[in-house]
Amino acid sequence: ENIKYFNEDINNFKTKKKFDYIFFIDVFLFFFDKKFQKKLNKNNVKIIKKISNFLNKDGKILIMDPSLFWLTPFFGGKQNPFGIVTEYKSKHLSTIPSLSEYSDLFFECKLKIDRIFEPIMDKKDKNFNLRTYNFYNMFPQWHVFLLSK
């Protein structure tokens, strides 16, 4: 009853209401995509500042995005799989921002990082595919940022 969902173009969104939480799930990485999201990338500071103005005094922004290891090919045995990372700071294929790129944007928008965490797989998933389970727990596929003003 106390939850409201909005699915609108942020450039056109207007409200006087302040929010306790604003969520970005699997979308924030596109703010850094200079190739396919030029307009979003060019205006990322303006957009994030606008969004942060919708927070109440103690409000939080939660961002959950794929990590650097998302879509990393992995090899090896079931117990000790390993991955091959081919890019991080210089991108040719990936749209995943570096930690510095995230941090720089948050800093420029006057947002504070309260916490960063990396969810791991549930133990029940161990029975599905042991190699995948072990790789994803050694190299988490997601990272979560909790931000405040």
CSV table of C-alpha atoms in Angstrom, one decimal:
chain,number,residue,atom,x,y,z
A,1,GLU,CA,0.0,0.0,0.0
A,2,ASN,CA,2.9,2.3,0.7
A,3,ILE,CA,4.9,1.3,-2.4
A,4,LYS,CA,4.6,3.3,-5.7
A,5,TYR,CA,6.1,2.3,-9.0
A,6,PHE,CA,6.9,4.7,-11.8
A,7,ASN,CA,7.9,3.8,-15.3
A,8,GLU,CA,8.5,7.1,-17.0
A,9,ASP,CA,11.1,9.0,-18.9
A,10,ILE,CA,13.0,10.7,-16.1
A,11,ASN,CA,13.4,13.9,-18.2
A,12,ASN,CA,9.6,14.3,-18.1
A,13,PHE,CA,8.9,13.0,-14.6
A,14,LYS,CA,7.7,15.6,-12.1
A,15,THR,CA,6.5,15.3,-8.6
A,16,LYS,CA,6.6,17.1,-5.3
A,17,LYS,CA,6.7,13.9,-3.4
A,18,LYS,CA,9.9,12.8,-1.7
A,19,PHE,CA,10.9,9.1,-1.6
A,20,ASP,CA,12.5,6.9,1.0
A,21,TYR,CA,14.1,4.6,-1.6
A,22,ILE,CA,14.8,4.8,-5.3
A,23,PHE,CA,15.9,1.6,-7.1
A,24,PHE,CA,17.9,1.0,-10.2
A,25,ILE,CA,18.1,-2.7,-11.1
A,26,ASP,CA,20.1,-3.7,-14.2
A,27,VAL,CA,19.9,-0.3,-15.7
A,28,PHE,CA,22.5,2.0,-14.2
A,29,LEU,CA,25.3,0.7,-16.3
A,30,PHE,CA,23.7,2.3,-19.4
A,31,PHE,CA,24.5,5.7,-17.9
A,32,PHE,CA,28.1,5.0,-18.9
A,33,ASP,CA,27.4,3.6,-22.4
A,34,LYS,CA,28.9,6.1,-24.8
A,35,LYS,CA,28.3,4.0,-27.8
A,36,PHE,CA,24.6,3.0,-27.7
A,37,GLN,CA,23.3,5.4,-25.0
A,38,LYS,CA,24.9,8.7,-26.0
A,39,LYS,CA,22.1,10.9,-24.7
A,40,LEU,CA,21.9,9.1,-21.4
A,41,ASN,CA,25.7,9.1,-21.0
A,42,LYS,CA,26.0,12.8,-21.9
A,43,ASN,CA,23.3,13.8,-19.4
A,44,ASN,CA,24.1,11.3,-16.6
A,45,VAL,CA,25.1,13.9,-14.0
A,46,LYS,CA,22.0,16.0,-14.7
A,47,ILE,CA,19.8,12.9,-14.5
A,48,ILE,CA,21.3,11.5,-11.3
A,49,LYS,CA,21.1,14.9,-9.6
A,50,LYS,CA,17.5,15.2,-10.6
A,51,ILE,CA,16.7,11.7,-9.3
A,52,SER,CA,18.6,12.4,-6.0
A,53,ASN,CA,16.4,15.5,-5.5
A,54,PHE,CA,13.4,13.1,-5.2
A,55,LEU,CA,14.9,11.6,-2.1
A,56,ASN,CA,13.7,12.6,1.3
A,57,LYS,CA,16.3,13.7,3.9
A,58,ASP,CA,17.2,10.2,4.9
A,59,GLY,CA,16.4,8.6,1.6
A,60,LYS,CA,18.5,6.0,-0.2
A,61,ILE,CA,19.3,5.0,-3.8
A,62,LEU,CA,19.9,1.3,-4.3
A,63,ILE,CA,21.7,0.4,-7.5
A,64,MET,CA,22.1,-3.3,-8.5
A,65,ASP,CA,24.1,-3.9,-11.7
A,66,PRO,CA,26.1,-6.6,-13.3
A,67,SER,CA,29.7,-6.8,-12.1
A,68,LEU,CA,32.8,-6.9,-14.2
A,69,PHE,CA,32.6,-10.7,-14.1
A,70,TRP,CA,29.2,-10.7,-15.7
A,71,LEU,CA,29.4,-12.7,-18.9
A,72,THR,CA,33.1,-13.6,-18.2
A,73,PRO,CA,33.8,-16.9,-19.8
A,74,PHE,CA,35.0,-19.4,-17.2
A,75,PHE,CA,37.0,-22.6,-17.4
A,76,GLY,CA,38.6,-25.2,-15.1
A,77,GLY,CA,37.3,-27.8,-12.7
A,78,LYS,CA,34.2,-27.8,-10.6
A,79,GLN,CA,36.1,-26.9,-7.4
A,80,ASN,CA,38.4,-24.1,-8.7
A,81,PRO,CA,37.0,-22.5,-11.9
A,82,PHE,CA,38.7,-19.4,-13.3
A,83,GLY,CA,37.7,-16.7,-15.7
A,84,ILE,CA,39.3,-14.7,-18.4
A,85,VAL,CA,38.8,-10.9,-18.2
A,86,THR,CA,39.7,-9.2,-21.4
A,87,GLU,CA,38.8,-5.6,-20.6
A,88,TYR,CA,38.1,-3.3,-17.7
A,89,LYS,CA,39.2,0.4,-18.0
A,90,SER,CA,39.4,0.3,-21.9
A,91,LYS,CA,36.2,-1.1,-23.3
A,92,HIS,CA,35.6,-2.6,-26.6
A,93,LEU,CA,32.6,-4.8,-25.9
A,94,SER,CA,31.6,-4.4,-22.3
A,95,THR,CA,29.4,-1.6,-20.9
A,96,ILE,CA,30.2,-2.4,-17.3
A,97,PRO,CA,31.7,0.8,-15.7
A,98,SER,CA,34.8,0.5,-13.6
A,99,LEU,CA,34.5,1.2,-9.8
A,100,SER,CA,36.2,4.6,-10.4
A,101,GLU,CA,33.6,5.5,-13.0
A,102,TYR,CA,30.8,4.7,-10.6
A,103,SER,CA,32.5,6.5,-7.7
A,104,ASP,CA,33.3,9.6,-9.9
A,105,LEU,CA,29.7,10.0,-10.9
A,106,PHE,CA,28.4,9.5,-7.4
A,107,PHE,CA,30.9,12.1,-6.1
A,108,GLU,CA,30.0,14.6,-8.8
A,109,CYS,CA,26.4,14.2,-7.9
A,110,LYS,CA,27.1,14.7,-4.2
A,111,LEU,CA,26.0,11.2,-3.3
A,112,LYS,CA,27.7,9.2,-0.5
A,113,ILE,CA,28.4,5.5,-0.8
A,114,ASP,CA,27.0,4.0,2.3
A,115,ARG,CA,27.7,0.4,1.3
A,116,ILE,CA,28.8,-1.8,-1.5
A,117,PHE,CA,28.1,-5.5,-1.5
A,118,GLU,CA,28.2,-8.4,-3.9
A,119,PRO,CA,25.4,-11.0,-3.6
A,120,ILE,CA,26.4,-14.6,-3.9
A,121,MET,CA,24.5,-17.7,-4.9
A,122,ASP,CA,22.2,-19.5,-2.5
A,123,LYS,CA,23.6,-22.8,-1.2
A,124,LYS,CA,20.7,-24.7,-2.7
A,125,ASP,CA,22.0,-23.7,-6.2
A,126,LYS,CA,25.1,-25.8,-5.5
A,127,ASN,CA,23.3,-28.9,-6.7
A,128,PHE,CA,22.3,-27.3,-10.0
A,129,ASN,CA,25.9,-26.9,-11.4
A,130,LEU,CA,28.8,-27.0,-9.0
A,131,ARG,CA,31.3,-25.3,-11.3
A,132,THR,CA,28.9,-22.4,-12.0
A,133,TYR,CA,28.1,-22.1,-8.3
A,134,ASN,CA,31.8,-22.0,-7.3
A,135,PHE,CA,32.7,-19.5,-10.0
A,136,TYR,CA,29.8,-17.1,-9.2
A,137,ASN,CA,30.7,-17.2,-5.5
A,138,MET,CA,34.4,-16.5,-6.2
A,139,PHE,CA,33.5,-13.9,-8.9
A,140,PRO,CA,30.1,-12.4,-8.0
A,141,GLN,CA,28.0,-11.5,-11.0
A,142,TRP,CA,26.3,-8.5,-9.4
A,143,HIS,CA,27.3,-5.5,-7.2
A,144,VAL,CA,25.0,-3.4,-5.2
A,145,PHE,CA,25.5,0.2,-4.2
A,146,LEU,CA,23.6,1.9,-1.4
A,147,LEU,CA,23.8,5.6,-1.6
A,148,SER,CA,22.6,8.6,0.3
A,149,LYS,CA,22.8,12.4,0.0
